[in-house]
Amino acid sequence: VLTPTGEILDAAVKERHGAGAFNVVQLEHAEAIVAGAEAAGAPAILQLSENTVRFHGALAPLALATMAIARASSAPVAVHLDHATDPALVHEAVALGLGSVMFDASRMSYVDNVAAVAAVATHCHRHGVHLEAELGEIGGKDGVHAPHARTDPGEAHRYVTETGIDALAVAVGTSHAMLTREATLDLDLIARLHNAVPVPLVLHGSSGVPEPDLLRAVEAGLVKINIATHLNNTLTTTIRAHLAAHPKDVDPRRYLGPARDAMAAEVARLLTLLNR
Ligand SMILES: [Zn+2]
């Protein structure tokens, strides 16, 4: 069932669960994530990043296919545009009917970030679309996702009030594209942000967090948990093993099939963990 992102996050807040958000790069990702959500009996958020849109050269083909997969699912599934920096792309996502957008103005100054995000928020809210955003560079060149960056609770409260956003991505110790689980989450800061900020908090770069810490972070107040690299690792490792064992296979279904199954099982396991 195609479900508004806000509904999935509201339910997660109420039940003190983590809302799993997983990146879609190709059709098989969407199929795997939805199969995993159905197996776990839990909601899922399917995300297409601006980088993925650039890779395909367009938003509509994969976004519309992902929404069709979401509609056909028995699980509540939302479709989200992740890390958009181009307002035109946000407008296209809103027109296509995606449930939410993350607008990334983190490279701008505070004042410009607030102005850009507030303008996007007005457009999104006019169409019932949920908006996530983030503050700018605090401790590194990877915006709030640098391992040493930290979101200040006072500034976060002010930012949410001034922009009118519905969810806030926070810097609490993770970074993007981590292949090892060695990120150290600042649980005390998560609790302080949870008290200071009136909207759900989002963790990017969750692939680098040891799973027990991920659960502690949800207990401390994180809601939307973005996991991309970990599942790409599952998918690609399965493909690599299959091709090594079957060097004569050329039909993509021969290796994408088992890779999709492995990813679905991993999504089901993660969602079971986040929703217990
Ligand atoms: Zn991110």
Coordinates of C-alpha atoms and ligand atoms in Angstrom, one line a residue:
V1 CA 0.0 0.0 0.0
L2 CA 1.5 3.3 -1.0
T3 CA 1.5 5.2 2.3
P4 CA 2.4 8.8 3.1
T5 CA 5.9 9.0 4.7
G6 CA 4.4 11.2 7.5
E7 CA 2.0 8.4 8.5
I8 CA 4.9 5.9 8.7
L9 CA 7.0 8.2 10.9
D10 CA 4.1 9.2 13.1
A11 CA 3.3 5.5 13.8
A12 CA 7.0 4.9 14.5
V13 CA 7.1 7.8 17.0
K14 CA 4.0 6.5 18.7
E15 CA 5.3 3.0 19.0
R16 CA 8.9 4.0 19.7
H17 CA 10.0 2.0 16.7
G18 CA 12.6 2.8 14.1
A19 CA 11.3 3.5 10.6
G20 CA 13.6 1.7 8.1
A21 CA 14.4 3.7 5.0
F22 CA 16.3 1.9 2.2
N23 CA 17.8 3.2 -1.0
V24 CA 16.6 2.1 -4.4
V25 CA 19.2 2.1 -7.2
Q26 CA 17.5 -0.3 -9.7
L27 CA 14.2 -2.1 -9.9
E28 CA 15.4 -5.2 -8.0
H29 CA 16.1 -3.0 -4.9
A30 CA 12.5 -1.9 -4.7
E31 CA 11.3 -5.5 -5.2
A32 CA 13.7 -6.7 -2.5
I33 CA 12.8 -4.0 0.0
V34 CA 9.0 -4.5 -0.4
A35 CA 9.5 -8.3 -0.1
G36 CA 11.4 -7.8 3.1
A37 CA 8.8 -5.4 4.5
E38 CA 6.1 -8.0 3.8
A39 CA 8.1 -10.8 5.4
A40 CA 8.6 -8.6 8.5
G41 CA 5.1 -7.3 8.6
A42 CA 6.5 -3.8 8.9
P43 CA 6.4 -0.6 7.0
A44 CA 9.3 0.6 4.8
I45 CA 10.4 3.8 3.2
L46 CA 11.9 3.4 -0.3
Q47 CA 14.3 6.2 -1.2
L48 CA 15.7 7.4 -4.6
S49 CA 18.7 9.7 -4.2
E50 CA 19.5 12.6 -6.5
N51 CA 22.7 10.6 -7.4
T52 CA 20.5 7.7 -8.6
V53 CA 18.4 10.0 -10.6
R54 CA 21.6 11.3 -12.3
F55 CA 22.7 7.8 -12.9
H56 CA 19.5 6.9 -14.7
G57 CA 19.3 10.4 -16.3
A58 CA 15.7 10.8 -15.1
L59 CA 13.5 10.5 -12.0
A60 CA 10.2 9.3 -13.5
P61 CA 11.0 5.8 -14.8
L62 CA 12.4 4.4 -11.6
A63 CA 10.2 6.5 -9.3
L64 CA 7.0 5.4 -11.1
A65 CA 8.0 1.8 -11.1
T66 CA 8.9 2.0 -7.4
M67 CA 5.5 3.5 -6.7
A68 CA 3.8 0.8 -8.7
I69 CA 5.6 -1.8 -6.5
A70 CA 4.6 0.1 -3.4
R71 CA 0.9 0.2 -4.4
A72 CA 0.9 -3.6 -5.1
S73 CA 2.4 -4.4 -1.7
S74 CA 0.5 -5.7 1.4
A75 CA 2.9 -3.7 3.6
P76 CA 2.7 0.1 4.1
V77 CA 5.4 1.5 1.8
A78 CA 6.4 5.1 1.3
V79 CA 8.5 6.5 -1.6
H80 CA 11.0 9.3 -0.9
L81 CA 13.4 11.5 -2.9
D82 CA 16.7 11.6 -1.0
H83 CA 19.4 14.3 -0.9
A84 CA 17.9 16.5 -3.6
T85 CA 19.8 19.7 -4.1
D86 CA 17.9 20.9 -7.2
P87 CA 14.4 22.5 -6.4
A88 CA 13.3 21.6 -9.9
L89 CA 13.8 17.9 -9.1
V90 CA 11.8 18.4 -5.9
H91 CA 9.0 19.9 -7.9
E92 CA 9.1 16.9 -10.3
A93 CA 8.9 14.5 -7.4
V94 CA 5.9 16.3 -5.9
A95 CA 4.2 16.2 -9.3
L96 CA 4.9 12.5 -9.7
G97 CA 3.2 11.8 -6.3
L98 CA 6.2 10.8 -4.1
G99 CA 5.3 11.0 -0.4
S100 CA 8.4 12.8 0.8
V101 CA 11.5 14.7 -0.1
M102 CA 14.8 15.3 1.6
F103 CA 16.1 18.7 0.5
D104 CA 19.9 19.0 1.1
A105 CA 21.0 22.6 1.4
S106 CA 23.8 21.7 3.8
R107 CA 26.5 23.3 1.6
M108 CA 24.8 26.7 2.0
S109 CA 25.2 29.2 4.8
Y110 CA 22.7 29.0 7.6
V111 CA 20.7 32.0 6.2
D112 CA 20.6 30.7 2.6
N113 CA 19.9 27.1 3.8
V114 CA 16.8 28.4 5.8
A115 CA 15.6 30.4 2.9
A116 CA 16.0 27.6 0.3
V117 CA 14.4 25.0 2.6
A118 CA 11.5 27.2 3.6
A119 CA 10.7 27.8 -0.1
V120 CA 10.7 24.1 -0.8
A121 CA 8.6 23.4 2.3
T122 CA 5.9 25.8 1.1
H123 CA 5.7 24.0 -2.2
C124 CA 5.8 20.5 -0.6
H125 CA 3.2 21.3 2.1
R126 CA 0.8 22.8 -0.5
H127 CA 0.8 19.3 -2.1
G128 CA 0.8 17.2 1.1
V129 CA 4.4 16.1 0.7
H130 CA 6.6 15.6 3.8
L131 CA 9.9 17.4 3.9
E132 CA 13.2 16.4 5.5
A133 CA 16.3 18.7 5.6
E134 CA 19.5 19.2 7.4
L135 CA 21.8 21.9 8.9
G136 CA 25.1 22.8 7.2
E137 CA 28.6 21.9 7.8
I138 CA 29.5 21.6 11.4
G139 CA 32.7 19.6 11.5
G140 CA 33.7 18.5 8.0
K141 CA 33.2 18.7 4.3
D142 CA 30.6 15.9 4.1
G143 CA 28.0 18.2 5.7
V144 CA 26.3 16.8 8.8
H145 CA 27.4 13.3 7.8
A146 CA 31.0 13.7 8.6
P147 CA 32.0 11.5 11.6
H148 CA 33.0 14.4 13.7
A149 CA 30.1 16.8 12.8
R150 CA 27.6 17.4 15.6
T151 CA 24.2 19.0 15.4
D152 CA 23.6 21.7 18.1
P153 CA 20.2 21.2 19.8
G154 CA 19.5 24.9 20.1
E155 CA 20.4 25.6 16.5
A156 CA 18.3 22.6 15.4
H157 CA 15.3 23.9 17.2
R158 CA 15.6 27.3 15.6
Y159 CA 16.2 25.7 12.1
V160 CA 13.0 23.5 12.4
T161 CA 11.0 26.5 13.5
E162 CA 12.3 28.8 10.8
T163 CA 12.0 26.3 7.9
G164 CA 8.8 24.5 8.8
I165 CA 10.3 21.1 8.0
D166 CA 8.7 17.8 9.0
A167 CA 11.8 15.8 9.8
L168 CA 15.5 16.7 10.6
A169 CA 18.6 14.8 9.6
V170 CA 21.1 15.1 12.4
A171 CA 24.8 14.7 12.8
V172 CA 25.4 12.4 15.8
G173 CA 28.5 10.4 14.8
T174 CA 27.8 8.6 11.5
S175 CA 29.1 9.2 8.0
H176 CA 27.9 8.0 4.5
A177 CA 29.1 4.8 2.7
M178 CA 30.7 3.0 5.7
L179 CA 31.5 -0.6 5.0
T180 CA 32.5 -1.4 8.6
R181 CA 30.4 -0.9 11.7
E182 CA 32.7 1.3 13.6
A183 CA 30.7 4.6 13.9
T184 CA 30.3 5.7 17.5
L185 CA 26.9 7.3 18.1
D186 CA 26.5 10.2 20.5
L187 CA 23.5 8.8 22.4
D188 CA 23.5 11.7 24.9
L189 CA 23.3 14.2 22.1
I190 CA 20.5 12.2 20.4
A191 CA 18.5 12.4 23.6
R192 CA 19.1 16.2 23.9
L193 CA 18.1 16.7 20.2
H194 CA 15.0 14.6 20.8
N195 CA 14.0 16.9 23.6
A196 CA 14.8 20.1 21.7
V197 CA 13.3 19.3 18.3
P198 CA 9.6 18.9 17.7
V199 CA 9.9 16.7 14.5
P200 CA 11.2 13.2 14.0
L201 CA 15.0 12.9 13.8
V202 CA 16.7 11.1 10.9
L203 CA 20.0 9.1 10.9
H204 CA 21.9 9.0 7.7
G205 CA 24.8 6.6 7.3
S206 CA 23.3 4.0 9.6
S207 CA 25.3 1.2 7.8
G208 CA 28.3 2.1 9.9
V209 CA 26.5 1.7 13.2
P210 CA 26.7 -1.5 15.3
E211 CA 23.1 -2.9 15.5
P212 CA 22.8 -2.7 19.3
D213 CA 23.8 1.0 19.1
L214 CA 21.1 1.5 16.4
L215 CA 18.5 0.2 18.8
R216 CA 19.8 2.4 21.6
A217 CA 19.6 5.3 19.2
V218 CA 16.0 4.6 18.5
E219 CA 15.3 4.4 22.2
A220 CA 17.0 7.8 22.6
G221 CA 14.7 9.3 20.0
L222 CA 15.9 8.7 16.4
V223 CA 13.0 7.7 14.2
K224 CA 14.0 7.4 10.5
I225 CA 17.0 5.1 10.0
N226 CA 18.5 5.4 6.5
I227 CA 20.4 2.2 5.4
A228 CA 21.9 2.1 1.9
T229 CA 25.5 0.9 1.8
H230 CA 24.9 -2.2 4.0
L231 CA 22.2 -3.5 1.6
N232 CA 24.3 -2.7 -1.5
N233 CA 27.0 -4.8 0.1
T234 CA 24.6 -7.7 0.6
L235 CA 23.4 -7.4 -3.0
T236 CA 26.8 -7.1 -4.6
T237 CA 28.5 -9.7 -2.5
T238 CA 25.8 -12.2 -3.5
I239 CA 26.3 -11.3 -7.2
R240 CA 30.1 -11.5 -6.9
A241 CA 29.9 -15.0 -5.3
H242 CA 27.3 -16.2 -7.9
L243 CA 29.4 -15.0 -10.8
A244 CA 32.6 -16.6 -9.4
A245 CA 30.8 -19.9 -9.0
H246 CA 29.0 -19.7 -12.3
P247 CA 31.5 -18.0 -14.7
K248 CA 29.4 -19.0 -17.8
D249 CA 26.1 -17.3 -16.7
V250 CA 25.1 -14.3 -18.8
D251 CA 21.4 -14.0 -18.1
P252 CA 21.1 -11.1 -15.4
R253 CA 18.2 -13.0 -13.8
R254 CA 20.6 -15.8 -12.8
Y255 CA 22.6 -13.5 -10.5
L256 CA 20.0 -10.7 -9.8
G257 CA 17.5 -13.3 -8.5
P258 CA 19.6 -14.7 -5.7
A259 CA 21.0 -11.1 -4.9
R260 CA 17.4 -9.8 -4.6
D261 CA 16.5 -12.7 -2.3
A262 CA 19.5 -12.1 -0.1
M263 CA 18.7 -8.4 0.1
A264 CA 15.0 -9.1 0.9
A265 CA 16.1 -11.4 3.8
E266 CA 18.4 -8.7 5.1
V267 CA 15.7 -6.0 4.9
A268 CA 13.3 -8.3 6.8
R269 CA 15.9 -8.9 9.5
L270 CA 16.6 -5.2 9.9
L271 CA 12.9 -4.2 10.0
T272 CA 12.2 -6.9 12.6
L273 CA 15.0 -5.5 14.7
L274 CA 13.8 -1.9 14.3
N275 CA 10.1 -2.7 15.0
R276 CA 10.4 -5.0 18.0
Ligands
ZN1 ZN 22.2 10.7 3.5

